[in-house]
Amino acid sequence: GAVVSQHPSWVICKSGTSVKIECRSLDFQATTMFWYRQFPKQSLMLMATSNEGSKATYEQGVEKDKFLINHASLTLSTLTVTSAHPEDSSFYICSAIGRLYNSPLHFGNGTRLTVT
Amino acid sequence: AQKITQTQPGMFVQEKEAVTLDCTYDTSDQSYGLFWYKQPSSGEMIFLIYQGSYDEQNATEGRYSLNFQKARKSANLVISASQLGDSAMYFCASGTTGRRALTFGSGTRLQVQP
């Protein structure tokens, strides 16, 4: 079964509203979580890296005030898309790794966001 | 910085035949890993196979094998005995050992024909 749960799997929201996406590790402690964005027919692009208890590290070109990431516990990271606009419509997917150096990388099933 | 290049936007293969999906990479890291993921239309990323930069043997996982040519910086995925369920997007990715944030290629859409 899935070891990383992402919720919701899809969401439709109106322009100007905020949307929160959750990424949970189900049976391991995720010290690091990664957030990716995938536009239709394109590849996954890393948005940010979040470590439990510290501020997220954002990739160049990703607005930290627009994409708020919180990794408050070892099993949960959240991505909040603030004041969403139609151009934020995309597939957002998280991945998580545990404490051990060679622990496997697990992906969530992704969240499809549509902003109308 | 790392860069992954997948030059085949789409590939067709007959059921039960083998197919090779190309991947070349560029990295300045000494220690890195190469990954292949399958993404069906539902969107989830399914891990297929991993090759470490210091692994001397080519990785194999069931019907999947990775043809790793370090000097040429290529990490092609070979799928043997293709099945209809193999139809999906396939992404090659690389990551610095220990960091685990991956850089993905543009992907190859594989269609298996009966």
mmCIF file of N, CA, C and O in Angstrom, chain A residues 33-100:
data_model
loop_
_atom_site.group_PDB
_atom_site.id
_atom_site.type_symbol
_atom_site.label_atom_id
_atom_site.label_comp_id
_atom_site.label_asym_id
_atom_site.label_seq_id
_atom_site.Cartn_x
_atom_site.Cartn_y
_atom_site.Cartn_z
ATOM 1 N N MET A 33 10.853 16.287 3.043
ATOM 2 C CA MET A 33 9.827 16.145 2.005
ATOM 3 C C MET A 33 10.128 17.115 0.878
ATOM 4 O O MET A 33 10.644 18.211 1.112
ATOM 5 N N PHE A 34 9.802 16.691 -0.317
ATOM 6 C CA PHE A 34 10.037 17.505 -1.501
ATOM 7 C C PHE A 34 8.695 17.765 -2.180
ATOM 8 O O PHE A 34 7.843 16.881 -2.259
ATOM 9 N N TRP A 35 8.536 18.978 -2.679
ATOM 10 C CA TRP A 35 7.331 19.335 -3.410
ATOM 11 C C TRP A 35 7.689 19.622 -4.866
ATOM 12 O O TRP A 35 8.614 20.401 -5.152
ATOM 13 N N TYR A 36 6.949 18.978 -5.775
ATOM 14 C CA TYR A 36 7.162 19.148 -7.205
ATOM 15 C C TYR A 36 5.882 19.678 -7.843
ATOM 16 O O TYR A 36 4.775 19.472 -7.348
ATOM 17 N N ARG A 37 6.058 20.309 -8.993
ATOM 18 C CA ARG A 37 4.912 20.770 -9.789
ATOM 19 C C ARG A 37 5.088 20.221 -11.197
ATOM 20 O O ARG A 37 6.217 20.203 -11.725
ATOM 21 N N GLN A 38 4.003 19.785 -11.771
ATOM 22 C CA GLN A 38 4.039 19.232 -13.119
ATOM 23 C C GLN A 38 2.917 19.837 -13.933
ATOM 24 O O GLN A 38 1.737 19.573 -13.686
ATOM 25 N N PHE A 39 3.277 20.644 -14.920
ATOM 26 C CA PHE A 39 2.279 21.189 -15.844
ATOM 27 C C PHE A 39 1.943 20.120 -16.872
ATOM 28 O O PHE A 39 2.733 19.194 -17.098
ATOM 29 N N PRO A 40 0.762 20.244 -17.496
ATOM 30 C CA PRO A 40 0.316 19.212 -18.441
ATOM 31 C C PRO A 40 1.367 18.908 -19.501
ATOM 32 O O PRO A 40 1.954 19.818 -20.083
ATOM 33 N N LYS A 41 1.606 17.631 -19.701
ATOM 34 C CA LYS A 41 2.527 17.124 -20.705
ATOM 35 C C LYS A 41 3.969 17.600 -20.473
ATOM 36 O O LYS A 41 4.769 17.634 -21.409
ATOM 37 N N GLN A 42 4.287 17.966 -19.260
ATOM 38 C CA GLN A 42 5.646 18.383 -18.946
ATOM 39 C C GLN A 42 6.220 17.529 -17.820
ATOM 40 O O GLN A 42 5.559 16.640 -17.296
ATOM 41 N N SER A 43 7.453 17.815 -17.500
ATOM 42 C CA SER A 43 8.132 17.030 -16.480
ATOM 43 C C SER A 43 7.865 17.587 -15.090
ATOM 44 O O SER A 43 7.242 18.631 -14.918
ATOM 45 N N LEU A 44 8.351 16.883 -14.093
ATOM 46 C CA LEU A 44 8.236 17.357 -12.721
ATOM 47 C C LEU A 44 9.354 18.351 -12.445
ATOM 48 O O LEU A 44 10.524 18.093 -12.751
ATOM 49 N N MET A 45 8.978 19.453 -11.837
ATOM 50 C CA MET A 45 9.964 20.459 -11.475
ATOM 51 C C MET A 45 9.951 20.638 -9.964
ATOM 52 O O MET A 45 8.895 20.857 -9.367
ATOM 53 N N LEU A 46 11.122 20.544 -9.361
ATOM 54 C CA LEU A 46 11.220 20.703 -7.919
ATOM 55 C C LEU A 46 10.882 22.140 -7.533
ATOM 56 O O LEU A 46 11.431 23.085 -8.101
ATOM 57 N N MET A 47 9.974 22.263 -6.573
ATOM 58 C CA MET A 47 9.602 23.590 -6.084
ATOM 59 C C MET A 47 10.379 23.934 -4.818
ATOM 60 O O MET A 47 10.895 25.037 -4.671
ATOM 61 N N ALA A 48 10.402 22.961 -3.887
ATOM 62 C CA ALA A 48 11.006 23.262 -2.587
ATOM 63 C C ALA A 48 11.316 21.979 -1.842
ATOM 64 O O ALA A 48 10.740 20.922 -2.117
ATOM 65 N N THR A 49 12.226 22.123 -0.906
ATOM 66 C CA THR A 49 12.604 21.030 -0.013
ATOM 67 C C THR A 49 12.273 21.448 1.403
ATOM 68 O O THR A 49 12.641 22.557 1.828
ATOM 69 N N SER A 50 11.571 20.596 2.120
ATOM 70 C CA SER A 50 11.241 20.960 3.501
ATOM 71 C C SER A 50 11.780 19.916 4.467
ATOM 72 O O SER A 50 11.633 18.719 4.247
ATOM 73 N N ASN A 51 12.442 20.394 5.485
ATOM 74 C CA ASN A 51 12.940 19.547 6.556
ATOM 75 C C ASN A 51 12.129 19.814 7.805
ATOM 76 O O ASN A 51 11.787 20.958 8.100
ATOM 77 N N GLU A 52 11.827 18.760 8.518
ATOM 78 C CA GLU A 52 10.991 18.877 9.698
ATOM 79 C C GLU A 52 11.553 19.883 10.681
ATOM 80 O O GLU A 52 12.740 19.827 11.022
ATOM 81 N N GLY A 53 10.704 20.826 11.063
ATOM 82 C CA GLY A 53 11.081 21.802 12.072
ATOM 83 C C GLY A 53 11.875 22.990 11.574
ATOM 84 O O GLY A 53 12.261 23.836 12.379
ATOM 85 N N SER A 54 12.115 23.080 10.293
ATOM 86 C CA SER A 54 12.858 24.231 9.783
ATOM 87 C C SER A 54 12.166 24.794 8.545
ATOM 88 O O SER A 54 11.251 24.186 7.996
ATOM 89 N N LYS A 55 12.635 25.958 8.131
ATOM 90 C CA LYS A 55 12.009 26.604 6.976
ATOM 91 C C LYS A 55 12.354 25.849 5.703
ATOM 92 O O LYS A 55 13.444 25.290 5.554
ATOM 93 N N ALA A 56 11.425 25.896 4.776
ATOM 94 C CA ALA A 56 11.637 25.222 3.499
ATOM 95 C C ALA A 56 12.660 25.971 2.656
ATOM 96 O O ALA A 56 12.812 27.194 2.775
ATOM 97 N N THR A 57 13.348 25.226 1.833
ATOM 98 C CA THR A 57 14.288 25.799 0.868
ATOM 99 C C THR A 57 13.625 25.776 -0.497
ATOM 100 O O THR A 57 13.283 24.706 -1.007
ATOM 101 N N TYR A 58 13.450 26.954 -1.081
ATOM 102 C CA TYR A 58 12.745 27.059 -2.350
ATOM 103 C C TYR A 58 13.718 27.102 -3.513
ATOM 104 O O TYR A 58 14.810 27.665 -3.425
ATOM 105 N N GLU A 59 13.304 26.519 -4.625
ATOM 106 C CA GLU A 59 14.102 26.582 -5.830
ATOM 107 C C GLU A 59 13.975 27.970 -6.454
ATOM 108 O O GLU A 59 13.002 28.698 -6.208
ATOM 109 N N GLN A 60 14.945 28.289 -7.259
ATOM 110 C CA GLN A 60 14.951 29.596 -7.911
ATOM 111 C C GLN A 60 13.699 29.763 -8.750
ATOM 112 O O GLN A 60 13.321 28.862 -9.512
ATOM 113 N N GLY A 61 13.068 30.909 -8.603
ATOM 114 C CA GLY A 61 11.876 31.216 -9.386
ATOM 115 C C GLY A 61 10.578 30.814 -8.720
ATOM 116 O O GLY A 61 9.499 31.126 -9.249
ATOM 117 N N VAL A 62 10.639 30.141 -7.595
ATOM 118 C CA VAL A 62 9.420 29.748 -6.882
ATOM 119 C C VAL A 62 9.166 30.767 -5.771
ATOM 120 O O VAL A 62 10.028 31.007 -4.929
ATOM 121 N N GLU A 63 7.977 31.365 -5.787
ATOM 122 C CA GLU A 63 7.662 32.415 -4.823
ATOM 123 C C GLU A 63 7.306 31.804 -3.462
ATOM 124 O O GLU A 63 6.273 31.143 -3.316
ATOM 125 N N LYS A 64 8.115 32.062 -2.486
ATOM 126 C CA LYS A 64 7.872 31.478 -1.173
ATOM 127 C C LYS A 64 6.637 32.043 -0.494
ATOM 128 O O LYS A 64 5.998 31.367 0.320
ATOM 129 N N ASP A 65 6.262 33.259 -0.824
ATOM 130 C CA ASP A 65 5.064 33.841 -0.214
ATOM 131 C C ASP A 65 3.788 33.328 -0.858
ATOM 132 O O ASP A 65 2.705 33.438 -0.285
ATOM 133 N N LYS A 66 3.920 32.777 -2.036
ATOM 134 C CA LYS A 66 2.751 32.236 -2.729
ATOM 135 C C LYS A 66 2.566 30.759 -2.399
ATOM 136 O O LYS A 66 1.451 30.279 -2.264
ATOM 137 N N PHE A 67 3.666 30.060 -2.303
ATOM 138 C CA PHE A 67 3.613 28.629 -2.019
ATOM 139 C C PHE A 67 4.196 28.410 -0.619
ATOM 140 O O PHE A 67 5.393 28.233 -0.445
ATOM 141 N N LEU A 68 3.290 28.422 0.357
ATOM 142 C CA LEU A 68 3.717 28.299 1.749
ATOM 143 C C LEU A 68 3.851 26.831 2.122
ATOM 144 O O LEU A 68 2.919 26.052 1.949
ATOM 145 N N ILE A 69 5.009 26.470 2.634
ATOM 146 C CA ILE A 69 5.262 25.088 3.008
ATOM 147 C C ILE A 69 5.526 25.019 4.497
ATOM 148 O O ILE A 69 6.331 25.757 5.043
ATOM 149 N N ASN A 70 4.823 24.087 5.135
ATOM 150 C CA ASN A 70 4.982 23.858 6.565
ATOM 151 C C ASN A 70 5.259 22.385 6.806
ATOM 152 O O ASN A 70 4.549 21.531 6.290
ATOM 153 N N HIS A 71 6.314 22.110 7.557
ATOM 154 C CA HIS A 71 6.670 20.722 7.850
ATOM 155 C C HIS A 71 6.814 20.609 9.358
ATOM 156 O O HIS A 71 7.906 20.461 9.884
ATOM 157 N N ALA A 72 5.667 20.708 10.021
ATOM 158 C CA ALA A 72 5.659 20.847 11.476
ATOM 159 C C ALA A 72 5.893 19.543 12.219
ATOM 160 O O ALA A 72 6.246 19.549 13.394
ATOM 161 N N SER A 73 5.680 18.420 11.550
ATOM 162 C CA SER A 73 5.883 17.151 12.227
ATOM 163 C C SER A 73 6.617 16.199 11.306
ATOM 164 O O SER A 73 6.773 16.470 10.115
ATOM 165 N N LEU A 74 7.034 15.084 11.854
ATOM 166 C CA LEU A 74 7.796 14.110 11.059
ATOM 167 C C LEU A 74 6.924 13.298 10.114
ATOM 168 O O LEU A 74 7.430 12.472 9.372
ATOM 169 N N THR A 75 5.625 13.534 10.160
ATOM 170 C CA THR A 75 4.754 12.775 9.270
ATOM 171 C C THR A 75 3.883 13.657 8.391
ATOM 172 O O THR A 75 3.092 13.145 7.597
ATOM 173 N N LEU A 76 4.036 14.960 8.491
ATOM 174 C CA LEU A 76 3.135 15.827 7.733
ATOM 175 C C LEU A 76 3.845 17.067 7.217
ATOM 176 O O LEU A 76 4.526 17.778 7.947
ATOM 177 N N SER A 77 3.683 17.300 5.922
ATOM 178 C CA SER A 77 4.093 18.561 5.317
ATOM 179 C C SER A 77 2.907 19.094 4.536
ATOM 180 O O SER A 77 2.157 18.317 3.931
ATOM 181 N N THR A 78 2.705 20.394 4.576
ATOM 182 C CA THR A 78 1.601 20.989 3.826
ATOM 183 C C THR A 78 2.123 22.055 2.871
ATOM 184 O O THR A 78 3.086 22.765 3.174
ATOM 185 N N LEU A 79 1.473 22.116 1.725
ATOM 186 C CA LEU A 79 1.747 23.153 0.728
ATOM 187 C C LEU A 79 0.468 23.963 0.575
ATOM 188 O O LEU A 79 -0.586 23.387 0.255
ATOM 189 N N THR A 80 0.533 25.244 0.834
ATOM 190 C CA THR A 80 -0.623 26.116 0.658
ATOM 191 C C THR A 80 -0.363 27.048 -0.512
ATOM 192 O O THR A 80 0.617 27.813 -0.494
ATOM 193 N N VAL A 81 -1.231 26.962 -1.495
ATOM 194 C CA VAL A 81 -1.168 27.872 -2.636
ATOM 195 C C VAL A 81 -2.045 29.064 -2.279
ATOM 196 O O VAL A 81 -3.270 28.935 -2.176
ATOM 197 N N THR A 82 -1.436 30.196 -2.036
ATOM 198 C CA THR A 82 -2.186 31.371 -1.585
ATOM 199 C C THR A 82 -2.631 32.213 -2.774
ATOM 200 O O THR A 82 -1.915 32.306 -3.785
ATOM 201 N N SER A 83 -3.811 32.787 -2.661
ATOM 202 C CA SER A 83 -4.363 33.633 -3.702
ATOM 203 C C SER A 83 -4.141 32.995 -5.076
ATOM 204 O O SER A 83 -3.458 33.556 -5.948
ATOM 205 N N ALA A 84 -4.703 31.833 -5.214
ATOM 206 C CA ALA A 84 -4.469 31.047 -6.433
ATOM 207 C C ALA A 84 -5.016 31.746 -7.669
ATOM 208 O O ALA A 84 -6.050 32.424 -7.628
ATOM 209 N N HIS A 85 -4.299 31.570 -8.774
ATOM 210 C CA HIS A 85 -4.726 32.096 -10.073
ATOM 211 C C HIS A 85 -4.735 30.955 -11.070
ATOM 212 O O HIS A 85 -4.116 29.911 -10.849
ATOM 213 N N PRO A 86 -5.425 31.150 -12.195
ATOM 214 C CA PRO A 86 -5.507 30.058 -13.185
ATOM 215 C C PRO A 86 -4.139 29.504 -13.598
ATOM 216 O O PRO A 86 -4.012 28.304 -13.858
ATOM 217 N N GLU A 87 -3.114 30.344 -13.623
ATOM 218 C CA GLU A 87 -1.793 29.850 -14.029
ATOM 219 C C GLU A 87 -1.158 28.930 -12.976
ATOM 220 O O GLU A 87 -0.130 28.294 -13.246
ATOM 221 N N ASP A 88 -1.761 28.874 -11.790
ATOM 222 C CA ASP A 88 -1.283 27.939 -10.770
ATOM 223 C C ASP A 88 -1.873 26.545 -10.955
ATOM 224 O O ASP A 88 -1.477 25.606 -10.245
ATOM 225 N N SER A 89 -2.814 26.427 -11.878
ATOM 226 C CA SER A 89 -3.402 25.113 -12.155
ATOM 227 C C SER A 89 -2.300 24.167 -12.604
ATOM 228 O O SER A 89 -1.571 24.450 -13.561
ATOM 229 N N SER A 90 -2.186 23.065 -11.915
ATOM 230 C CA SER A 90 -1.082 22.148 -12.182
ATOM 231 C C SER A 90 -1.288 20.875 -11.365
ATOM 232 O O SER A 90 -2.237 20.755 -10.595
ATOM 233 N N PHE A 91 -0.386 19.948 -11.549
ATOM 234 C CA PHE A 91 -0.348 18.718 -10.758
ATOM 235 C C PHE A 91 0.780 18.887 -9.748
ATOM 236 O O PHE A 91 1.923 19.118 -10.133
ATOM 237 N N TYR A 92 0.445 18.814 -8.468
ATOM 238 C CA TYR A 92 1.431 18.987 -7.411
ATOM 239 C C TYR A 92 1.662 17.625 -6.756
ATOM 240 O O TYR A 92 0.720 16.927 -6.375
ATOM 241 N N ILE A 93 2.923 17.267 -6.603
ATOM 242 C CA ILE A 93 3.229 15.946 -6.072
ATOM 243 C C ILE A 93 4.362 16.053 -5.049
ATOM 244 O O ILE A 93 5.306 16.809 -5.244
ATOM 245 N N CYS A 94 4.218 15.322 -3.972
ATOM 246 C CA CYS A 94 5.234 15.372 -2.924
ATOM 247 C C CYS A 94 5.992 14.049 -2.892
ATOM 248 O O CYS A 94 5.518 13.026 -3.381
ATOM 249 N N SER A 95 7.179 14.104 -2.333
ATOM 250 C CA SER A 95 7.930 12.884 -2.058
ATOM 251 C C SER A 95 8.564 13.030 -0.680
ATOM 252 O O SER A 95 8.752 14.142 -0.184
ATOM 253 N N ALA A 96 8.878 11.910 -0.088
ATOM 254 C CA ALA A 96 9.374 11.934 1.287
ATOM 255 C C ALA A 96 10.432 10.863 1.496
ATOM 256 O O ALA A 96 10.379 9.789 0.881
ATOM 257 N N ILE A 97 11.396 11.176 2.354
ATOM 258 C CA ILE A 97 12.400 10.194 2.739
ATOM 259 C C ILE A 97 12.520 10.171 4.252
ATOM 260 O O ILE A 97 12.169 11.135 4.937
ATOM 261 N N GLY A 98 13.024 9.062 4.767
ATOM 262 C CA GLY A 98 13.173 8.892 6.200
ATOM 263 C C GLY A 98 14.540 9.289 6.690
ATOM 264 O O GLY A 98 15.329 9.916 5.992
ATOM 265 N N ARG A 99 14.817 8.894 7.918
ATOM 266 C CA ARG A 99 16.038 9.318 8.597
ATOM 267 C C ARG A 99 17.300 8.679 8.035
ATOM 268 O O ARG A 99 18.348 9.299 7.959
ATOM 269 N N LEU A 100 17.188 7.408 7.653
ATOM 270 C CA LEU A 100 18.391 6.687 7.284
ATOM 271 C C LEU A 100 18.953 7.207 5.971
ATOM 272 O O LEU A 100 18.210 7.611 5.073
#
